[in-house]
Coordinates of C-alpha atoms and ligand atoms in Angstrom, one line a residue:
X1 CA 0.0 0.0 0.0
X2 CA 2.9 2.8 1.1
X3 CA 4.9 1.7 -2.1
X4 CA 2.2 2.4 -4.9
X5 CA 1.2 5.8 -2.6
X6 CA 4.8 6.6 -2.4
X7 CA 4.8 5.8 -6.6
X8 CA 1.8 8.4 -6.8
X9 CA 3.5 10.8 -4.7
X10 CA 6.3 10.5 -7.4
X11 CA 4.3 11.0 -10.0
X12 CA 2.5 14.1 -8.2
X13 CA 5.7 16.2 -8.1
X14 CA 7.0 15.5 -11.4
X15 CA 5.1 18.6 -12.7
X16 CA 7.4 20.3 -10.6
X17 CA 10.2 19.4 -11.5
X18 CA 11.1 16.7 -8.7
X19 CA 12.3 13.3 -9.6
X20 CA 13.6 10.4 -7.8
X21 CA 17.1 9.7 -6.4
X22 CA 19.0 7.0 -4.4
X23 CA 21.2 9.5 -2.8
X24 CA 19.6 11.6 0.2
X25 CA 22.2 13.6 0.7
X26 CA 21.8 15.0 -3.1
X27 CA 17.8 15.6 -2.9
X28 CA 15.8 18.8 -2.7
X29 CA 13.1 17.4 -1.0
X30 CA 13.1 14.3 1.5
X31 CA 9.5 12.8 2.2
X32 CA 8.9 10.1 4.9
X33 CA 5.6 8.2 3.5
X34 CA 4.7 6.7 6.6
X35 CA 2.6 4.2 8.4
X36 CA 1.9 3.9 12.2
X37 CA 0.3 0.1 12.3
X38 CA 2.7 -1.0 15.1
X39 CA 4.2 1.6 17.4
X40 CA 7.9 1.0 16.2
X41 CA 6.9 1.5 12.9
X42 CA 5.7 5.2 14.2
X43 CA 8.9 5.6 16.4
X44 CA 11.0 5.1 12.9
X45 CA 9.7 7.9 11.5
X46 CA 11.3 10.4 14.9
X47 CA 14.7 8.7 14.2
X48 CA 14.7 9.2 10.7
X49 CA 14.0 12.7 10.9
X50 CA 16.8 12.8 13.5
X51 CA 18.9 11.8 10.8
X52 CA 18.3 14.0 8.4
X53 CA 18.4 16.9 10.4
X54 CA 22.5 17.5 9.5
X55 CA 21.5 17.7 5.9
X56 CA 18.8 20.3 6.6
X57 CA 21.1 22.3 8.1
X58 CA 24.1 21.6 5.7
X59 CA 22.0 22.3 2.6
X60 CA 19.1 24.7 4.5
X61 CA 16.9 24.7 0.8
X62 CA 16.1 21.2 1.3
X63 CA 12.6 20.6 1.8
X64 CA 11.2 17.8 4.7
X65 CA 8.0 16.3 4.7
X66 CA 5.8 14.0 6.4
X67 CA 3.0 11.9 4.8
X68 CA 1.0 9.1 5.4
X69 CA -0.4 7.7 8.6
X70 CA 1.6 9.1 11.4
X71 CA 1.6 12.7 9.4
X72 CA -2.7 11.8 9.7
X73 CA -2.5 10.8 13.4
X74 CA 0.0 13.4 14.9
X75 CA -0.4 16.6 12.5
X76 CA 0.1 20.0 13.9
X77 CA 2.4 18.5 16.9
X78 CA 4.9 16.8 14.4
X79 CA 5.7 20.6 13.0
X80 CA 5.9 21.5 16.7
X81 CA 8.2 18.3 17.5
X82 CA 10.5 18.5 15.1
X83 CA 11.2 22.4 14.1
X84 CA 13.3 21.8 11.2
X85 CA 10.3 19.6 9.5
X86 CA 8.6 21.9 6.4
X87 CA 5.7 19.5 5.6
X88 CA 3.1 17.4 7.2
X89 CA 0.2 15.9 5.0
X90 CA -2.6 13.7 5.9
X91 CA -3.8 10.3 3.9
X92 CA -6.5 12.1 2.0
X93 CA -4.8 15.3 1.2
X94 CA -2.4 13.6 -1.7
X95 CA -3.8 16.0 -4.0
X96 CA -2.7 19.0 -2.1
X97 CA 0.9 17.9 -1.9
X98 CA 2.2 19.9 -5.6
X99 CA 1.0 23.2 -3.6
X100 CA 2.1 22.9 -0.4
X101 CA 5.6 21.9 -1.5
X102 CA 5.2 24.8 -3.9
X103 CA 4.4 27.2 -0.8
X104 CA 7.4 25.2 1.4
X105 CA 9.4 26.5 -1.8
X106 CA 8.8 30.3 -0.5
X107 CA 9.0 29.4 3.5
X108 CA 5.6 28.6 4.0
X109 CA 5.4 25.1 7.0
X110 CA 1.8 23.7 6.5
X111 CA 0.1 20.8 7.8
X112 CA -3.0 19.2 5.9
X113 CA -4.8 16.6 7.8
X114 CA -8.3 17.1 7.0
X115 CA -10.5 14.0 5.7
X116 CA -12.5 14.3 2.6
X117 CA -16.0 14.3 2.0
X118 CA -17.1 11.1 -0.3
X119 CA -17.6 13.2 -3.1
X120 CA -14.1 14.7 -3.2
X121 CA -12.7 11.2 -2.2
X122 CA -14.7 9.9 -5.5
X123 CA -13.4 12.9 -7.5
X124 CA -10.1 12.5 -6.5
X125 CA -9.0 8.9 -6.2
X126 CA -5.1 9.0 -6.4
X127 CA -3.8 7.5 -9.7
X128 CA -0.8 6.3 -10.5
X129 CA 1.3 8.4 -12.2
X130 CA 3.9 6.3 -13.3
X131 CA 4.2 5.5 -17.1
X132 CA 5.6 2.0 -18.3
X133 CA 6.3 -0.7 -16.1
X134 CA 5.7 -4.8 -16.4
X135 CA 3.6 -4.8 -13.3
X136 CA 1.6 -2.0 -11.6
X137 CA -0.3 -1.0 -8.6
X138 CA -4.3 -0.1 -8.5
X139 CA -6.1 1.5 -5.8
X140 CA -9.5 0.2 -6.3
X141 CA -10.8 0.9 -2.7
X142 CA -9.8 3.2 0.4
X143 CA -10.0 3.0 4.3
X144 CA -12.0 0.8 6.0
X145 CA -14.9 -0.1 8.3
X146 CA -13.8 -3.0 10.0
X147 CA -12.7 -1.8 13.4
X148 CA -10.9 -4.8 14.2
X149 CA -10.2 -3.8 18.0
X150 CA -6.4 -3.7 18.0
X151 CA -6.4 -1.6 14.5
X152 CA -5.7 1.8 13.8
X153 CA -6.1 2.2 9.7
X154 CA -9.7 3.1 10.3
X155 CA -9.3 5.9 12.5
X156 CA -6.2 7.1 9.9
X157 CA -7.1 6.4 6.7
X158 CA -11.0 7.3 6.9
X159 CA -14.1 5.5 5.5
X160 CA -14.5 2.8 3.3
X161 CA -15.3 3.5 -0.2
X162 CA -14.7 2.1 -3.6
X163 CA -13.2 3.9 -6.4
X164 CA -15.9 3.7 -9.5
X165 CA -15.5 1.0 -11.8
X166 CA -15.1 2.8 -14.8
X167 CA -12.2 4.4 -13.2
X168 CA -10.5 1.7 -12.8
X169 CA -10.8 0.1 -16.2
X170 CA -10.0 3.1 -17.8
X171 CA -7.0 3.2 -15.7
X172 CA -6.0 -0.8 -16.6
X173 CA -6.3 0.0 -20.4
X174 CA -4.3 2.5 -20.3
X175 CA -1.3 0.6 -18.8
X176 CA -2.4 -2.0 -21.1
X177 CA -1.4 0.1 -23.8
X178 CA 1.9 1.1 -22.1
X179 CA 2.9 -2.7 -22.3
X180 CA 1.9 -3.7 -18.6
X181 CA 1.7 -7.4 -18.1
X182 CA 0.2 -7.7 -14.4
X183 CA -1.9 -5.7 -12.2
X184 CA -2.5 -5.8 -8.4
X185 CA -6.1 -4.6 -7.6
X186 CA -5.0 -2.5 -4.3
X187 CA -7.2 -1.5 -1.1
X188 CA -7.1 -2.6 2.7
X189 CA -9.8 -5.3 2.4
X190 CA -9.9 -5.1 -1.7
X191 CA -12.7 -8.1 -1.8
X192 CA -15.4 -6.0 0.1
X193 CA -15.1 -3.6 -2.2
X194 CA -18.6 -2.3 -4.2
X195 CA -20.5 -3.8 -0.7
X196 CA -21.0 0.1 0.5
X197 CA -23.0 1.3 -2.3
X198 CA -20.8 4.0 -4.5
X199 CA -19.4 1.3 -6.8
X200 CA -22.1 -0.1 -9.5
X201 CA -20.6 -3.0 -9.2
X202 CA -19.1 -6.0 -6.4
X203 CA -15.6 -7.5 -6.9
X204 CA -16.1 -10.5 -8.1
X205 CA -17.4 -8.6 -11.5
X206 CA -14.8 -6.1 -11.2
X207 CA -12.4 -8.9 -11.3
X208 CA -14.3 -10.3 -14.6
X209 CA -14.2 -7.2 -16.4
X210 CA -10.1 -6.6 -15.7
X211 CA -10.3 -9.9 -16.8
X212 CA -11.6 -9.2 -20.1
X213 CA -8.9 -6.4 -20.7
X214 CA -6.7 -7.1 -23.4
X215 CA -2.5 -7.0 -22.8
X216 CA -3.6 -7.8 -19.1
X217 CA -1.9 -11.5 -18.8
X218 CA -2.2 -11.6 -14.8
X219 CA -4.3 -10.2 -11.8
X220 CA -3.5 -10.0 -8.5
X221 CA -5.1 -8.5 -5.0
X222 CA -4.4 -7.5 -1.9
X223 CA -5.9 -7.7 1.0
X224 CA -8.7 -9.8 1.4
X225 CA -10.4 -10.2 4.6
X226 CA -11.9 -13.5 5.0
X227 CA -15.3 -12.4 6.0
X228 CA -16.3 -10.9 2.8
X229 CA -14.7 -14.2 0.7
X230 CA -17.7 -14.7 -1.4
X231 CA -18.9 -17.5 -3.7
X232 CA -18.8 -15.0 -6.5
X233 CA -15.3 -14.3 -5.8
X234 CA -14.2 -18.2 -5.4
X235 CA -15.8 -18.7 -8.8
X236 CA -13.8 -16.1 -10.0
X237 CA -10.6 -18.3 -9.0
X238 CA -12.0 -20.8 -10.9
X239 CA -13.1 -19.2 -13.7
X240 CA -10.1 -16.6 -14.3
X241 CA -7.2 -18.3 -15.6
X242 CA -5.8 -14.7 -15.7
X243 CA -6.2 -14.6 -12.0
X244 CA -2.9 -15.5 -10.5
X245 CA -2.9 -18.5 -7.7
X246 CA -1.9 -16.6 -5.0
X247 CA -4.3 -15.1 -2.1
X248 CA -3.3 -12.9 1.0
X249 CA -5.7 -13.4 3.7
X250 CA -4.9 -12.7 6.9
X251 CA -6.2 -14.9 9.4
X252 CA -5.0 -12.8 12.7
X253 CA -5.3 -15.9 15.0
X254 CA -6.2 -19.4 15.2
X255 CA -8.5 -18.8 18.6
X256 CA -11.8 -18.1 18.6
X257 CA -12.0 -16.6 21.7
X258 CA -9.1 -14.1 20.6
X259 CA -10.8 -13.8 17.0
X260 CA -13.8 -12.8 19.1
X261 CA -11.7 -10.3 20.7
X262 CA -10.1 -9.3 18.0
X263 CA -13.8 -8.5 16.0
X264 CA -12.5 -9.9 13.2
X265 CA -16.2 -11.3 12.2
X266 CA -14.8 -14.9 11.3
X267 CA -14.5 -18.2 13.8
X268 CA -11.2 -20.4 13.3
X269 CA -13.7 -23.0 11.2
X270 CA -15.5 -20.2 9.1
X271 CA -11.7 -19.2 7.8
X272 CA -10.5 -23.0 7.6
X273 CA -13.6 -23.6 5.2
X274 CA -13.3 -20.5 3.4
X275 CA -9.3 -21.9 2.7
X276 CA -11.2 -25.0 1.6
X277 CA -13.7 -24.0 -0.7
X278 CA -10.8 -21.0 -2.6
X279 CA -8.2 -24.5 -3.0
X280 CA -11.0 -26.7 -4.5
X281 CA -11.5 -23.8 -6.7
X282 CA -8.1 -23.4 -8.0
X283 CA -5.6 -26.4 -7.0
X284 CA -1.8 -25.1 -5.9
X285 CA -3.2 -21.8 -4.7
X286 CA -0.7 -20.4 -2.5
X287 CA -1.9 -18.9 0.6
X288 CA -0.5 -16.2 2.7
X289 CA -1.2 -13.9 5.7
X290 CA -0.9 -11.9 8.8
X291 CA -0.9 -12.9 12.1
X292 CA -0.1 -11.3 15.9
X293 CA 0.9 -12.7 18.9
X294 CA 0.5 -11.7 22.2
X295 CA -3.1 -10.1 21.5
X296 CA -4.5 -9.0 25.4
X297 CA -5.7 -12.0 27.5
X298 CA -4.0 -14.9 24.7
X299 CA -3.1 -17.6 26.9
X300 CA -0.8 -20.4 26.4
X301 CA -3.5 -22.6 25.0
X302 CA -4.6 -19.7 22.9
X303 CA -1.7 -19.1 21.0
X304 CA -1.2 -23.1 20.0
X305 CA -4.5 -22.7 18.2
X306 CA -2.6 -20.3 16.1
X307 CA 0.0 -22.8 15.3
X308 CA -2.3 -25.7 14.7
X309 CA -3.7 -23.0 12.7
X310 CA -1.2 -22.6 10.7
X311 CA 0.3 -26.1 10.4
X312 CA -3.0 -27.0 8.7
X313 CA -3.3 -24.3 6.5
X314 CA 0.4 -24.2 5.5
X315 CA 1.0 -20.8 4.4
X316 CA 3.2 -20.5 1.7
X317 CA 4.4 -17.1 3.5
X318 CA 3.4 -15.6 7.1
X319 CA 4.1 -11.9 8.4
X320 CA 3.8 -12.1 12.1
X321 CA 3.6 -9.4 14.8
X322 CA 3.6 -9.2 18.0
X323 CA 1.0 -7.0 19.4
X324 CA 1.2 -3.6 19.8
X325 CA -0.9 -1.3 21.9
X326 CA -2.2 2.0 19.3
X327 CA -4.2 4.5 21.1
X328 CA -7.5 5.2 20.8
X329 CA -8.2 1.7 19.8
X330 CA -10.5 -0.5 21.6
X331 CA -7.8 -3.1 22.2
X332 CA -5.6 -0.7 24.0
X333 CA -7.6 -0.7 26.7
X334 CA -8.1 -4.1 27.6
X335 CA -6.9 -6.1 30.3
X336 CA -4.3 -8.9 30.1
X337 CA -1.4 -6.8 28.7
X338 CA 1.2 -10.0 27.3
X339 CA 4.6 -9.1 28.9
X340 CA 6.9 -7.9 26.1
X341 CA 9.5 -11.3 26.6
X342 CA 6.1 -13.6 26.3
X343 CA 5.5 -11.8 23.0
X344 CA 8.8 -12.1 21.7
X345 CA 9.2 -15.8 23.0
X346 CA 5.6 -16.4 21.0
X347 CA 6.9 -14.7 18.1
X348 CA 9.9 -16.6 17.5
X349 CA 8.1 -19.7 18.2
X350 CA 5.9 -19.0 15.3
X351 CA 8.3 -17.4 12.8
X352 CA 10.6 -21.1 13.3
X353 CA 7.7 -22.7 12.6
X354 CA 6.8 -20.9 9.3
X355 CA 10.2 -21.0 8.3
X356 CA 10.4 -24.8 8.2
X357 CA 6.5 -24.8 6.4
X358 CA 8.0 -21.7 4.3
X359 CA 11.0 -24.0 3.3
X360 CA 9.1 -27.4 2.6
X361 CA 6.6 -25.5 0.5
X362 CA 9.6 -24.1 -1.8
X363 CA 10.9 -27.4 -2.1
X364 CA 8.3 -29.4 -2.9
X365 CA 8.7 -26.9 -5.8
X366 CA 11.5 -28.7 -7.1
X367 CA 10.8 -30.2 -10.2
X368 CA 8.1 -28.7 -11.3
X369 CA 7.3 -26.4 -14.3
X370 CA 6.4 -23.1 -13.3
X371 CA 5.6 -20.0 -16.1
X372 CA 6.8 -16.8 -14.7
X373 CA 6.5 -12.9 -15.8
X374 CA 9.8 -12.1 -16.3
X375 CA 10.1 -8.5 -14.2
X376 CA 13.8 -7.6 -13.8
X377 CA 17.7 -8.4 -13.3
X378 CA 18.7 -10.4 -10.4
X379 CA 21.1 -9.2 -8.1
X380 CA 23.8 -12.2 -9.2
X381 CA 25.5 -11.6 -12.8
X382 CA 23.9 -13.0 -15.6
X383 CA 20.8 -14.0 -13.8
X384 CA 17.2 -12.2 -14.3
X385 CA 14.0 -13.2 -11.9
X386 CA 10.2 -13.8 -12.7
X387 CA 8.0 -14.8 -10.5
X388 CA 5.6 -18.0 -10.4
X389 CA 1.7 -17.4 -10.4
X390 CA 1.7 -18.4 -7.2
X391 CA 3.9 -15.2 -6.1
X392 CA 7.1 -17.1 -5.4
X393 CA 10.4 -15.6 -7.2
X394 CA 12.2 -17.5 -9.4
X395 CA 15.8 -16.5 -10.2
X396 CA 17.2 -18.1 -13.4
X397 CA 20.0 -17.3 -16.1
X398 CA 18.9 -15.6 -19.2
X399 CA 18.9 -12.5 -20.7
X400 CA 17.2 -8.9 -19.6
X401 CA 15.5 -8.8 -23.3
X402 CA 13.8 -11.2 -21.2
X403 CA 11.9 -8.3 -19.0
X404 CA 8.0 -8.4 -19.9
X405 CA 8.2 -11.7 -21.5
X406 CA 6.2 -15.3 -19.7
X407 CA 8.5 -17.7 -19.9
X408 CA 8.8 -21.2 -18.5
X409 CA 11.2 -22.6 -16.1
X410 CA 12.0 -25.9 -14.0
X411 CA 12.4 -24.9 -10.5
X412 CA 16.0 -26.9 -9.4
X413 CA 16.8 -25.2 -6.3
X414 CA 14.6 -23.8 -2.7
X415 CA 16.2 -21.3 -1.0
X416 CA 14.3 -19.9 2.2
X417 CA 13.0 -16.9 -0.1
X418 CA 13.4 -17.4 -3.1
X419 CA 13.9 -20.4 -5.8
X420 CA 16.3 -21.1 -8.5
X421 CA 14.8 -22.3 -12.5
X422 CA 16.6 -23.4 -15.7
X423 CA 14.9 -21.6 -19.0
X424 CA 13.1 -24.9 -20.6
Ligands
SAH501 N1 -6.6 -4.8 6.2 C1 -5.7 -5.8 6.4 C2 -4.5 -5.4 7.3 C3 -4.0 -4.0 7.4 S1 -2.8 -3.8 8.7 C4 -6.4 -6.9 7.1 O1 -7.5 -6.8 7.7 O2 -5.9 -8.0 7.0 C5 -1.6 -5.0 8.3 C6 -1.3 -6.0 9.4 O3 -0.8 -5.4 10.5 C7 -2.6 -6.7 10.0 O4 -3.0 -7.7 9.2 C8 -2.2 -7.1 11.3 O5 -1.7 -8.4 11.3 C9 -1.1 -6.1 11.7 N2 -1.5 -5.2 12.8 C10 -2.5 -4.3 12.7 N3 -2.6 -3.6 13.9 C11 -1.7 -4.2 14.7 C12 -1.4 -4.0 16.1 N4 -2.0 -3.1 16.8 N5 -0.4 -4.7 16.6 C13 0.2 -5.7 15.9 N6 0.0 -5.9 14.6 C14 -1.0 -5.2 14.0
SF4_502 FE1 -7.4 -3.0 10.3 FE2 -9.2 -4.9 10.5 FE3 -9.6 -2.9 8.8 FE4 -7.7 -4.7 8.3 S1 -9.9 -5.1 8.4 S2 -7.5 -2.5 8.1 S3 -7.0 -5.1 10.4 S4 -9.6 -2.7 11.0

């Protein structure tokens, strides 16, 4: 999500002559896109600044802003924090970024951290601005409604809404035309999206009609919350050979007492069938997700159910958390705070087991034909990498005329994150 919003931001200050470099200690303007899911990922954003406040005062023109979730959540006090900051900009105030680094030009620090109505949200979906490309990001929906009790995205990033379908296709030809291969339909639970009335249509038919978009080989999305798996959309993994066999869907926890907690919406069963009925659809698919550990009150006996959890449904992939307390969320105020050692000790329990699942799912890779979407130069000499329709990267030697081709490859080597293919 913060990569195709920091590619948008990109292609928002291109107009004004800004473009991207590697080097900070070269650029004119420094923007921290940020995101404040976890505390430390918030605390990152303080140190950063820290860091860059020698260039600021070695090179006083360059400009420093904040964006994203921590710029939503702390707004007027990060300019008072941190004096040397220019910028501070909200999640729905993308828009206003060319003019408010356009007024930090001539001296002027501003903050912009008010929420949109729906109409101006509709109006002014953030595209992205980037031209080219083998695989690109879409924003198809914004915010959410869930209120999952330990979350903050709904009190940062506003309301649910869709972006209108026509939109979005328009969007998805175009790239089409520029020689794009693979989309990602983006949004924080992208498979409710159409359910709160703006969009004409539900995802499952949005899906259809990408689908049915010429030059467009592959689909993917991200995230899908497994409440709102519908039948319409596990048809559509059956049906849609374009659709790549690879699903993100968070599961959170394996308890139902801490899913319960958690008002996630789902029971441990409801998930495990949904898993069920999206692999009869399409065999191989590749599951991944999200989980946390040391959620308020998860006992012992809890926290196995989350490994049983995930022993049966093998994710391919896992990213794992340990809880994190964000204020103003329901969560935060419960009782049963899990010591910070217990939450480590948890976490590592469950990151060893994903790494053995992680590793027997590559190998039993091994042999086996996979097409891939060939999307760059690998970091060893003479190799490029493409990556499997189940989402796993496949290095392999061959050449980079290669780039934006499907080619096919036998898999002949698992490494923990990655795999290793001969060109058949
Ligand atoms: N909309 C997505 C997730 C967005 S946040 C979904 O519902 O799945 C990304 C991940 O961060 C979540 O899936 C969750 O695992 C984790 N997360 C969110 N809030 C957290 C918190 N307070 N502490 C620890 N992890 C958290
Ligand atoms: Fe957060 Fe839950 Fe919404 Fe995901 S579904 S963004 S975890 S509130």
């Amino acid at each position: 999500m913060n990569v195709s919003d920091s590619e948008k931001i990109a292609g928002l200050l291109q107009p004004l002559g800004y473009g991207l470099t590697a080097d900070p200690s070269s650029a004119d303007l420094i923007i921290l896109n940020t995101c404040s899911v976890r505390a430390k990922a918030e605390e990152k954003v303080y140190g950063h600044l820290g860091r860059y406040k020698p260039l600021k005062q070695e090179r006083p023109h360059l400009l420093l802003a904040v964006g994203g979730c921590v710029a939503q959540q702390e707004g007027e006090r990060l300019l008072r924090k941190v004096p040397f900051l220019d910028l501070v900009f909200g999640t729905h105030n993308l828009h206003l970024l060319p003019e408010m680094v356009r007024a930090a030009e001539q001296g002027e620090r501003r903050v912009e951290t008010g929420f949109m109505d729906r109409d101006e949200r509709l109006d002014l979906f953030p595209v992205d601005a980037q031209q080219g490309g083998i695989t690109r990001f879409v924003t198809v929906m914004q915010g959410c409604d869930n209120f999952c009790s330990y979350c903050i995205v709904p009190y940062v990033r506003g309301r649910e809404i869709s972006r209108r379908s026509a939109e979005i296709l328009a969007e998805i030809r175009g790239m089409a035309e520029q020689g794009v291969r693979e989309v990602t339909l983006l949004g924080q639970n992208v498979n409710s999206y159409g359910l709160k009335g703006e969009s004409d249509i539900n995802f499952a038919a949005l899906l259809r009609a990408v689908s049915a978009i010429d030059g467009i080989e592959r689909i993917r999305f991200t995230t899908s919350h497994p409440k709102d798996i519908s039948s319409a959309l596990i048809d559509c993994l059956a049906d849609l050979p374009k659709l790549c066999s690879h699903i993100h869907l968070p599961a959170q926890s394996g308890s139902d007492r801490v899913l319960t907690r958690m008002r996630r919406g789902y029971t441990r069963d409801q998930y495990l069938e949904k898993v069920a009925l999206l692999r009869a659809a399409r065999p191989g698919l590749q599951i991944t997700g999200d989980m946390i550990v040391g959620f308020p009150g998860e006992d012992d006996g809890e926290f196995r159910e989350t490994l049983a959890l995930m022993e049966e449904v093998r994710y391919a992939d896992l990213f794992s958390f340990m809880y994190s307390p964000r204020p103003g969320t329901e969560a935060a105020g419960y009782d049963g705070m899990i010591p910070r050692a217990e939450k480590q000790a948890r976490l590592a329990e469950l990151q060893a087991l994903q790494r053995t699942v992680t590793a027997e799912t590559n190998r039993s890779l091994v042999g086996t034909v996979q097409t891939l979407l060939v999307e760059g130069v690998s970091k060893k000499d003479g190799q490029v990498y493409g990556r499997t329709s189940g989402n796993r990267i496949v290095n392999f030697t061959g050449h980079r005329s290669l780039i934006g081709s499907f080619v096919e490859a036998t898999i002949s080597r698992a490494y923990q994150n990655s795999l290793l293919g001969e060109l058949r």
